[in-house]
Amino acid sequence: MKLRFALALLVSKCVYYGMRLLGRRASHLPGYFAVRICPDYLRYVRKAKTVICVTGTDGKTTTANLISDLLTSIGQRVANNRVGSNTEYGIATAMTCSVNLFNRCKVDAVVLETDEHYARIVCPKVRCDYIVVTNVLRDSLQRNAHPEYVAGKIQLTDCPSAKLILNADELCSAQLLQQNARVYYGIARQPGDVGYPPNRVNDCPLCPQCGARLSYDYVRYAHVGHVHCDSCGFASPNADWRVTAMDAEKRTLTLLYQGEELVLPMTHDSLFNIYNELAAIAVMHEMGLSVDTIRTALEKTALTKTRFASEQVGGIEVVNMMAKSNNSLPVSMVFDYIRKKEGRKAIILALDDLDETKSSERIGWIYDTDYEFLNDDGVVQIIATGVRCHDHLVRLLLAGVAREKLVCGENELEAIEQLRTEGVDSVYLLHDMSSYPQSVTAMAKIREVLEGAR
Ligand SMILES: [Zn+2]
């Protein structure tokens, strides 16, 4: 086997450097050849001092990249699968880069973003020290079915020495792999939290211990918050790292850790990303880095820009936002964000999920999404456009939105011509990953319509 592994590593290295010379990304093929030559390749690659796998439904890419950036900023050498896939071949490529031709480790840490379905295969093979699970939430129905199905798959990860870094506020992932040591992070009750799950979909209504209906102390989105069971006494775990206050202006987080109050820089002001930052802080502290070192790393890491671009056109704010369609929760969160904004808003829905239409006509996610959030006095017009426009229209009508507020047209540019220009303070263009290229032309059209009305 040793010979086979040596050959796999040699071929993998040659493919990697060959592709790099040709200006290619070399994210998949070096790992592909390695695993085809030596199926147990990941097991034989010399382990770095620290190996971290980051998995979960949302935020795994951001969290893995953040951990890599923070470690790099304090001088650690890091290998990761940032440019590649998060399944076995992409991970094998990252492992190839973590050692030299003689299988000597040349990095301090390996950070691997790991697909939820592959964690059980990858984590034991790479002998990971830490498994970060960001959350297990409702995702694309055809790929991930129900969160319990995904949690069930992660639950098969047999890696007893790995310490888990878990989100205390998200019950599906907080209960995983009870036999492993664990550290929890969370955010204490905040002003915007409510006393019941705000979305149509609640994937965690019952007590995991006795099956009784759970009581919610507070919820911030989906089932993320704090619960307890009146019948058996079960409750959400207490967070070891708990944010007690967030100051978006000063860009600071106030945390409690082992009874001590700490103030650390906030790298991003959205709740989702504060959870990601907490996961990074917790894992770095577990690696033995001091709070001061972590603070220095956070200070050096530039504040990430929000995921939307906004501009002013003739006194109207125009916002171009991405909403990961085919996935009800992120879209619901974008709807919620918009309805809570001040002023009168027009919304253009360009959520085509084109990747899916090529092969199928699955629109179940539209019925899981909270279009009801858009049935709001502040929303004065909604333009449904793209190949899914009629599906959006039906769903908006079911949500009780008045017909006269709605415009429906498959051709995006023609539909945008009907954009209201009077009595509107802001315009939101919502596109998804597949419709991003069209969103650039759509933005130009919005500018043209708004400027034409001046
Ligand atoms: Zn119970």
Short mmCIF file of C-alpha atoms and ligand atoms in Angstrom, two decimals:
data_model
loop_
_atom_site.label_atom_id
_atom_site.label_comp_id
_atom_site.label_asym_id
_atom_site.label_seq_id
_atom_site.Cartn_x
_atom_site.Cartn_y
_atom_site.Cartn_z
CA MET A 1 0.00 0.00 0.00
CA LYS A 2 2.89 2.32 0.76
CA LEU A 3 4.06 2.10 -2.84
CA ARG A 4 0.56 2.70 -4.12
CA PHE A 5 0.21 5.77 -1.91
CA ALA A 6 3.63 7.10 -3.00
CA LEU A 7 2.55 6.74 -6.63
CA ALA A 8 -0.79 8.45 -5.90
CA LEU A 9 0.96 11.37 -4.20
CA LEU A 10 3.47 11.69 -7.06
CA VAL A 11 0.75 11.68 -9.72
CA SER A 12 -1.42 14.06 -7.69
CA LYS A 13 1.49 16.51 -7.30
CA CYS A 14 2.37 16.28 -11.02
CA VAL A 15 -1.25 16.90 -12.05
CA TYR A 16 -1.46 19.79 -9.58
CA TYR A 17 1.69 21.58 -10.75
CA GLY A 18 0.97 20.76 -14.40
CA MET A 19 -2.47 22.32 -14.20
CA ARG A 20 -1.17 25.34 -12.30
CA LEU A 21 1.42 25.88 -15.04
CA LEU A 22 -1.44 25.92 -17.53
CA GLY A 23 -3.18 28.54 -15.41
CA ARG A 24 -5.93 26.17 -14.24
CA ARG A 25 -7.36 26.08 -10.72
CA ALA A 26 -6.40 22.43 -10.11
CA SER A 27 -9.11 21.96 -7.51
CA HIS A 28 -10.54 18.58 -8.42
CA LEU A 29 -8.32 16.51 -10.73
CA PRO A 30 -5.22 16.14 -8.49
CA GLY A 31 -7.46 14.67 -5.79
CA TYR A 32 -9.38 12.59 -8.29
CA PHE A 33 -6.22 10.84 -9.51
CA ALA A 34 -4.92 10.40 -5.96
CA VAL A 35 -8.10 8.66 -4.80
CA ARG A 36 -8.42 6.56 -7.98
CA ILE A 37 -4.87 5.25 -7.57
CA CYS A 38 -5.06 4.83 -3.80
CA PRO A 39 -8.65 4.63 -2.51
CA ASP A 40 -7.46 5.20 1.07
CA TYR A 41 -5.34 8.19 0.05
CA LEU A 42 -6.71 10.52 2.76
CA ARG A 43 -5.67 8.07 5.48
CA TYR A 44 -2.05 7.96 4.38
CA VAL A 45 -1.36 11.66 3.96
CA ARG A 46 0.77 12.77 6.92
CA LYS A 47 -1.48 14.59 9.35
CA ALA A 48 -0.90 18.26 10.11
CA LYS A 49 -0.76 19.39 13.75
CA THR A 50 -4.35 20.61 13.50
CA VAL A 51 -7.02 19.35 11.12
CA ILE A 52 -10.40 21.10 11.16
CA CYS A 53 -13.47 19.96 9.21
CA VAL A 54 -16.29 22.47 8.80
CA THR A 55 -19.69 21.12 7.84
CA GLY A 56 -23.38 22.08 8.12
CA THR A 57 -26.14 23.50 5.93
CA ASP A 58 -25.41 27.22 5.83
CA GLY A 59 -22.20 29.12 6.44
CA LYS A 60 -19.66 26.33 6.04
CA THR A 61 -17.80 28.07 3.20
CA THR A 62 -17.72 31.41 5.04
CA THR A 63 -16.67 29.78 8.31
CA ALA A 64 -13.94 27.63 6.75
CA ASN A 65 -12.56 30.62 4.83
CA LEU A 66 -12.69 32.80 7.94
CA ILE A 67 -10.78 30.22 10.02
CA SER A 68 -8.16 29.93 7.25
CA ASP A 69 -7.81 33.71 6.97
CA LEU A 70 -7.55 34.21 10.73
CA LEU A 71 -4.88 31.52 11.10
CA THR A 72 -2.94 32.86 8.12
CA SER A 73 -3.07 36.40 9.52
CA ILE A 74 -1.16 35.28 12.61
CA GLY A 75 1.52 33.54 10.58
CA GLN A 76 0.26 29.97 10.44
CA ARG A 77 0.68 28.00 7.24
CA VAL A 78 -2.71 26.64 6.19
CA ALA A 79 -3.89 24.20 3.50
CA ASN A 80 -7.57 24.25 2.55
CA ASN A 81 -10.06 23.36 -0.19
CA ARG A 82 -11.14 26.97 -0.73
CA VAL A 83 -10.90 26.79 -4.52
CA GLY A 84 -12.18 23.27 -4.84
CA SER A 85 -15.09 21.03 -4.12
CA ASN A 86 -16.10 20.05 -0.59
CA THR A 87 -16.40 16.36 -1.41
CA GLU A 88 -13.69 13.70 -1.39
CA TYR A 89 -11.72 14.78 -4.48
CA GLY A 90 -11.51 18.46 -3.54
CA ILE A 91 -10.43 17.47 -0.06
CA ALA A 92 -7.81 15.06 -1.44
CA THR A 93 -6.38 17.94 -3.48
CA ALA A 94 -6.09 20.06 -0.31
CA MET A 95 -4.35 17.16 1.43
CA THR A 96 -1.90 16.83 -1.50
CA CYS A 97 -1.01 20.49 -0.95
CA SER A 98 -0.50 19.97 2.78
CA VAL A 99 2.53 17.68 2.33
CA ASN A 100 5.68 17.59 0.20
CA LEU A 101 6.59 14.85 -2.27
CA PHE A 102 8.02 12.77 0.59
CA ASN A 103 4.78 13.00 2.57
CA ARG A 104 6.24 15.43 5.10
CA CYS A 105 3.72 17.88 6.40
CA LYS A 106 4.47 21.44 5.34
CA VAL A 107 1.58 23.29 6.98
CA ASP A 108 0.50 24.01 10.55
CA ALA A 109 -3.18 23.47 9.94
CA VAL A 110 -5.57 21.99 7.40
CA VAL A 111 -9.05 23.54 7.18
CA LEU A 112 -11.54 21.51 5.15
CA GLU A 113 -14.99 22.64 4.19
CA THR A 114 -16.82 19.30 4.14
CA ASP A 115 -20.15 18.50 2.51
CA GLU A 116 -22.70 17.27 5.08
CA HIS A 117 -23.08 13.98 3.19
CA TYR A 118 -19.31 13.33 3.14
CA ALA A 119 -18.41 14.26 6.73
CA ARG A 120 -18.80 10.65 7.86
CA ILE A 121 -16.32 9.54 5.17
CA VAL A 122 -13.83 12.43 5.32
CA CYS A 123 -13.54 13.22 9.05
CA PRO A 124 -12.26 9.79 10.19
CA LYS A 125 -9.91 9.45 7.20
CA VAL A 126 -8.19 12.80 7.73
CA ARG A 127 -8.15 12.15 11.52
CA CYS A 128 -9.61 15.55 12.18
CA ASP A 129 -9.13 17.20 15.56
CA TYR A 130 -12.17 19.47 15.36
CA ILE A 131 -15.50 19.18 13.58
CA VAL A 132 -17.35 22.48 13.31
CA VAL A 133 -21.06 22.04 12.52
CA THR A 134 -22.52 25.44 11.67
CA ASN A 135 -26.17 24.28 11.69
CA VAL A 136 -28.50 21.74 10.11
CA LEU A 137 -31.37 23.68 8.57
CA ARG A 138 -33.87 23.12 5.80
CA ASP A 139 -32.08 23.18 2.46
CA SER A 140 -32.79 22.16 -1.10
CA LEU A 141 -35.47 19.46 -0.79
CA GLN A 142 -34.21 17.26 -3.62
CA ARG A 143 -30.62 17.23 -2.44
CA ASN A 144 -31.08 17.21 1.31
CA ALA A 145 -34.65 16.11 2.03
CA HIS A 146 -35.25 16.96 5.68
CA PRO A 147 -32.74 18.31 8.26
CA GLU A 148 -33.20 15.13 10.31
CA TYR A 149 -31.99 13.09 7.33
CA VAL A 150 -28.85 15.24 7.06
CA ALA A 151 -28.29 15.15 10.84
CA GLY A 152 -28.66 11.35 10.63
CA LYS A 153 -25.85 11.22 8.07
CA ILE A 154 -23.49 13.41 10.14
CA GLN A 155 -24.40 11.23 13.11
CA LEU A 156 -22.66 8.31 11.36
CA THR A 157 -19.28 10.09 11.67
CA ASP A 158 -17.09 7.73 13.66
CA CYS A 159 -14.31 9.99 14.84
CA PRO A 160 -14.22 9.65 18.63
CA SER A 161 -11.14 11.81 19.22
CA ALA A 162 -12.55 14.84 17.38
CA LYS A 163 -13.92 17.68 19.45
CA LEU A 164 -17.13 19.23 18.17
CA ILE A 165 -17.73 22.94 17.87
CA LEU A 166 -21.51 23.35 17.84
CA ASN A 167 -24.18 26.02 17.64
CA ALA A 168 -26.12 25.85 20.93
CA ASP A 169 -29.01 27.79 19.40
CA GLU A 170 -29.70 25.29 16.61
CA LEU A 171 -31.18 22.15 18.08
CA CYS A 172 -30.77 19.73 15.12
CA SER A 173 -26.97 20.05 15.12
CA ALA A 174 -26.54 20.72 18.87
CA GLN A 175 -27.63 17.15 19.61
CA LEU A 176 -25.15 15.47 17.27
CA LEU A 177 -22.58 12.83 18.28
CA GLN A 178 -23.21 12.89 22.01
CA GLN A 179 -20.19 10.62 22.61
CA ASN A 180 -17.75 13.31 21.39
CA ALA A 181 -16.36 16.14 23.53
CA ARG A 182 -17.91 19.46 22.56
CA VAL A 183 -17.86 23.22 22.86
CA TYR A 184 -20.98 25.30 22.27
CA TYR A 185 -21.36 28.84 20.99
CA GLY A 186 -24.50 30.95 20.89
CA ILE A 187 -26.12 34.37 21.05
CA ALA A 188 -28.20 35.41 24.07
CA ARG A 189 -31.72 36.80 23.59
CA GLN A 190 -31.71 39.90 21.36
CA PRO A 191 -34.28 42.69 20.90
CA GLY A 192 -35.58 41.33 17.55
CA ASP A 193 -36.20 37.79 18.85
CA VAL A 194 -39.76 36.52 19.11
CA GLY A 195 -41.52 34.00 21.32
CA TYR A 196 -42.53 31.51 18.60
CA PRO A 197 -41.04 30.21 15.31
CA PRO A 198 -41.70 33.01 12.78
CA ASN A 199 -41.50 30.94 9.58
CA ARG A 200 -44.04 28.64 7.93
CA VAL A 201 -41.59 25.81 8.32
CA ASN A 202 -40.52 24.58 11.73
CA ASP A 203 -38.26 21.55 11.51
CA CYS A 204 -37.73 21.13 15.23
CA PRO A 205 -41.12 21.21 16.98
CA LEU A 206 -40.72 18.19 19.27
CA CYS A 207 -38.51 17.36 22.24
CA PRO A 208 -35.64 15.08 21.09
CA GLN A 209 -35.80 13.33 24.46
CA CYS A 210 -39.49 12.60 25.09
CA GLY A 211 -41.31 13.72 21.94
CA ALA A 212 -43.51 16.31 23.69
CA ARG A 213 -44.09 19.68 22.03
CA LEU A 214 -41.22 22.06 22.81
CA SER A 215 -41.70 25.48 24.43
CA TYR A 216 -39.75 28.35 22.94
CA ASP A 217 -38.02 30.83 25.23
CA TYR A 218 -37.12 32.86 22.14
CA VAL A 219 -36.59 32.31 18.42
CA ARG A 220 -34.67 34.39 15.88
CA TYR A 221 -35.29 32.51 12.60
CA ALA A 222 -36.45 29.02 11.62
CA HIS A 223 -36.06 27.09 14.88
CA VAL A 224 -32.86 28.91 15.90
CA GLY A 225 -33.17 30.20 19.45
CA HIS A 226 -33.63 28.66 22.88
CA VAL A 227 -36.11 25.93 23.78
CA HIS A 228 -37.15 23.85 26.77
CA CYS A 229 -39.47 20.90 27.34
CA ASP A 230 -42.14 21.27 30.03
CA SER A 231 -42.64 17.54 30.20
CA CYS A 232 -39.10 16.15 30.75
CA GLY A 233 -36.95 19.18 31.55
CA PHE A 234 -34.85 19.01 28.38
CA ALA A 235 -33.44 22.40 27.29
CA SER A 236 -31.13 23.87 24.64
CA PRO A 237 -27.49 23.50 25.74
CA ASN A 238 -25.79 26.42 27.44
CA ALA A 239 -23.29 28.17 25.20
CA ASP A 240 -19.66 28.18 26.42
CA TRP A 241 -19.07 31.19 24.16
CA ARG A 242 -22.10 33.43 24.43
CA VAL A 243 -22.55 36.79 22.76
CA THR A 244 -24.42 39.08 25.13
CA ALA A 245 -24.28 42.31 23.13
CA MET A 246 -23.53 43.35 19.56
CA ASP A 247 -22.60 46.89 18.60
CA ALA A 248 -22.90 47.28 14.83
CA GLU A 249 -21.58 50.87 14.94
CA LYS A 250 -18.48 50.18 16.95
CA ARG A 251 -18.23 46.77 15.27
CA THR A 252 -17.75 44.89 18.51
CA LEU A 253 -19.12 41.74 20.09
CA THR A 254 -19.37 41.37 23.85
CA LEU A 255 -18.97 37.74 24.87
CA LEU A 256 -19.07 35.70 28.03
CA TYR A 257 -16.57 32.88 28.29
CA GLN A 258 -16.11 31.00 31.56
CA GLY A 259 -17.62 33.89 33.49
CA GLU A 260 -15.28 36.44 31.95
CA GLU A 261 -16.54 39.28 29.77
CA LEU A 262 -14.60 39.80 26.55
CA VAL A 263 -14.93 42.39 23.80
CA LEU A 264 -13.86 41.26 20.33
CA PRO A 265 -14.09 42.82 16.85
CA MET A 266 -17.17 41.99 14.77
CA THR A 267 -16.16 40.99 11.25
CA HIS A 268 -19.68 41.17 9.85
CA ASP A 269 -22.94 42.58 11.17
CA SER A 270 -25.43 39.94 9.99
CA LEU A 271 -26.59 37.36 12.53
CA PHE A 272 -25.67 34.45 10.26
CA ASN A 273 -22.10 35.70 10.06
CA ILE A 274 -21.82 36.43 13.76
CA TYR A 275 -22.55 32.74 14.32
CA ASN A 276 -19.81 31.90 11.80
CA GLU A 277 -17.36 34.19 13.59
CA LEU A 278 -18.22 32.59 16.94
CA ALA A 279 -17.47 29.14 15.52
CA ALA A 280 -14.08 30.42 14.34
CA ILE A 281 -13.30 32.02 17.72
CA ALA A 282 -14.24 28.82 19.59
CA VAL A 283 -12.15 26.52 17.43
CA MET A 284 -9.10 28.80 17.55
CA HIS A 285 -9.30 28.97 21.32
CA GLU A 286 -9.52 25.17 21.45
CA MET A 287 -6.33 25.07 19.34
CA GLY A 288 -4.60 26.78 22.25
CA LEU A 289 -4.54 30.34 20.89
CA SER A 290 -5.06 33.06 23.45
CA VAL A 291 -7.95 35.53 23.35
CA ASP A 292 -5.42 38.29 22.59
CA THR A 293 -4.05 36.39 19.59
CA ILE A 294 -7.59 35.76 18.34
CA ARG A 295 -8.39 39.47 18.79
CA THR A 296 -5.30 40.42 16.77
CA ALA A 297 -6.32 38.00 14.03
CA LEU A 298 -9.87 39.40 13.94
CA GLU A 299 -8.57 42.96 13.78
CA LYS A 300 -6.34 42.08 10.83
CA THR A 301 -9.18 40.43 8.94
CA ALA A 302 -10.84 43.09 6.86
CA LEU A 303 -14.48 43.71 7.45
CA THR A 304 -16.35 41.68 4.88
CA LYS A 305 -18.74 43.56 2.66
CA THR A 306 -22.40 42.71 2.97
CA ARG A 307 -23.74 40.38 0.31
CA PHE A 308 -25.59 43.11 -1.49
CA ALA A 309 -24.72 46.20 -3.47
CA SER A 310 -26.78 49.34 -3.11
CA GLU A 311 -26.81 52.62 -5.01
CA GLN A 312 -28.92 55.78 -5.22
CA VAL A 313 -30.75 56.55 -8.45
CA GLY A 314 -32.67 59.83 -8.44
CA GLY A 315 -33.25 59.70 -4.69
CA ILE A 316 -34.40 56.06 -4.76
CA GLU A 317 -32.24 53.40 -3.19
CA VAL A 318 -31.68 50.44 -5.50
CA VAL A 319 -30.46 47.24 -3.86
CA ASN A 320 -29.19 44.17 -5.71
CA MET A 321 -29.40 41.17 -3.37
CA MET A 322 -28.70 37.52 -3.79
CA ALA A 323 -31.19 35.04 -2.34
CA LYS A 324 -30.19 31.38 -2.58
CA SER A 325 -33.33 30.05 -4.22
CA ASN A 326 -34.42 26.44 -4.22
CA ASN A 327 -33.98 26.83 -0.50
CA SER A 328 -36.81 28.30 1.53
CA LEU A 329 -35.00 29.63 4.59
CA PRO A 330 -32.47 32.04 3.03
CA VAL A 331 -35.19 33.47 0.77
CA SER A 332 -37.57 33.89 3.73
CA MET A 333 -34.80 35.69 5.61
CA VAL A 334 -34.30 38.10 2.73
CA PHE A 335 -38.08 38.76 2.62
CA ASP A 336 -38.04 39.37 6.37
CA TYR A 337 -35.09 41.74 6.04
CA ILE A 338 -36.86 43.78 3.36
CA ARG A 339 -40.20 44.03 5.19
CA LYS A 340 -38.43 45.36 8.29
CA LYS A 341 -36.76 48.15 6.31
CA GLU A 342 -38.32 51.62 6.58
CA GLY A 343 -40.16 53.25 3.67
CA ARG A 344 -42.15 52.10 0.65
CA LYS A 345 -40.55 49.31 -1.30
CA ALA A 346 -40.81 47.77 -4.76
CA ILE A 347 -39.42 44.26 -5.17
CA ILE A 348 -38.34 42.46 -8.33
CA LEU A 349 -38.25 38.68 -7.91
CA ALA A 350 -35.84 37.10 -10.37
CA LEU A 351 -35.50 33.79 -8.58
CA ASP A 352 -35.24 31.44 -11.53
CA ASP A 353 -33.36 28.57 -9.95
CA LEU A 354 -32.34 27.75 -13.52
CA ASP A 355 -30.02 24.93 -12.52
CA GLU A 356 -33.05 22.97 -11.44
CA THR A 357 -35.34 23.84 -14.37
CA LYS A 358 -32.92 22.15 -16.74
CA SER A 359 -33.77 18.77 -15.31
CA SER A 360 -36.95 19.12 -13.36
CA GLU A 361 -39.93 21.19 -12.35
CA ARG A 362 -39.62 21.03 -8.61
CA ILE A 363 -41.12 24.09 -6.98
CA GLY A 364 -41.84 22.73 -3.50
CA TRP A 365 -39.47 25.24 -1.92
CA ILE A 366 -41.70 28.11 -3.06
CA TYR A 367 -44.44 26.76 -0.77
CA ASP A 368 -42.07 26.49 2.19
CA THR A 369 -40.96 30.10 1.75
CA ASP A 370 -42.62 32.91 3.72
CA TYR A 371 -44.13 34.98 0.91
CA GLU A 372 -46.55 36.12 3.62
CA PHE A 373 -43.75 38.45 4.84
CA LEU A 374 -44.28 40.42 1.62
CA ASN A 375 -47.98 40.96 2.38
CA ASP A 376 -47.08 44.19 4.11
CA ASP A 377 -48.24 47.80 3.74
CA GLY A 378 -44.65 48.93 3.14
CA VAL A 379 -44.36 46.70 0.04
CA VAL A 380 -46.11 48.66 -2.70
CA GLN A 381 -45.18 46.63 -5.78
CA ILE A 382 -43.80 43.17 -6.55
CA ILE A 383 -42.64 42.25 -10.05
CA ALA A 384 -42.41 38.49 -10.59
CA THR A 385 -40.17 37.71 -13.52
CA GLY A 386 -38.09 34.99 -15.16
CA VAL A 387 -39.09 31.40 -15.99
CA ARG A 388 -40.65 30.94 -12.55
CA CYS A 389 -42.74 34.14 -12.67
CA HIS A 390 -46.13 32.39 -12.72
CA ASP A 391 -45.15 30.22 -9.74
CA HIS A 392 -44.16 33.32 -7.78
CA LEU A 393 -47.40 35.05 -8.77
CA VAL A 394 -49.59 32.15 -7.56
CA ARG A 395 -47.67 31.95 -4.33
CA LEU A 396 -47.94 35.72 -3.72
CA LEU A 397 -51.71 35.59 -4.30
CA LEU A 398 -51.99 32.67 -1.86
CA ALA A 399 -50.07 34.78 0.64
CA GLY A 400 -52.81 37.40 0.35
CA VAL A 401 -50.87 40.07 -1.56
CA ALA A 402 -53.32 42.32 -3.44
CA ARG A 403 -53.42 41.60 -7.21
CA GLU A 404 -53.02 45.28 -8.07
CA LYS A 405 -49.59 45.32 -6.41
CA LEU A 406 -48.37 42.49 -8.64
CA VAL A 407 -46.75 42.47 -12.07
CA CYS A 408 -45.89 39.20 -13.80
CA GLY A 409 -43.78 38.84 -16.92
CA GLU A 410 -41.30 36.23 -18.07
CA ASN A 411 -39.08 38.72 -19.87
CA GLU A 412 -37.16 40.49 -17.15
CA LEU A 413 -36.40 43.70 -19.00
CA GLU A 414 -39.97 44.15 -20.23
CA ALA A 415 -41.35 43.48 -16.77
CA ILE A 416 -39.02 46.05 -15.22
CA GLU A 417 -40.46 48.71 -17.53
CA GLN A 418 -43.56 48.51 -15.35
CA LEU A 419 -41.60 49.42 -12.22
CA ARG A 420 -43.36 52.05 -10.09
CA THR A 421 -41.34 55.21 -9.93
CA GLU A 422 -43.62 57.35 -7.78
CA GLY A 423 -44.20 56.81 -4.10
CA VAL A 424 -41.29 54.37 -3.85
CA ASP A 425 -38.30 54.86 -1.53
CA SER A 426 -36.38 51.75 -2.47
CA VAL A 427 -36.22 49.03 -5.11
CA TYR A 428 -34.94 45.54 -4.33
CA LEU A 429 -33.76 43.21 -7.08
CA LEU A 430 -33.60 39.65 -5.80
CA HIS A 431 -31.69 37.20 -7.93
CA ASP A 432 -30.16 33.83 -7.23
CA MET A 433 -26.87 32.26 -8.21
CA SER A 434 -28.18 31.12 -11.60
CA SER A 435 -29.65 34.50 -12.50
CA TYR A 436 -26.70 36.64 -11.41
CA PRO A 437 -25.53 37.47 -14.99
CA GLN A 438 -29.06 38.69 -15.87
CA SER A 439 -29.14 40.78 -12.70
CA VAL A 440 -26.40 43.02 -14.10
CA THR A 441 -28.53 43.87 -17.17
CA ALA A 442 -31.59 44.13 -14.95
CA MET A 443 -29.83 46.70 -12.74
CA ALA A 444 -29.02 48.77 -15.85
CA LYS A 445 -32.69 48.60 -16.86
CA ILE A 446 -33.84 49.70 -13.38
CA ARG A 447 -31.50 52.71 -13.58
CA GLU A 448 -32.86 53.56 -17.03
CA VAL A 449 -36.50 53.38 -15.85
CA LEU A 450 -35.86 55.44 -12.71
CA GLU A 451 -33.78 58.05 -14.51
CA GLY A 452 -36.37 58.26 -17.32
CA ALA A 453 -39.02 59.16 -14.76
CA ARG A 454 -37.09 62.09 -13.30
ZN ZN B 1 -39.08 16.33 26.70
#
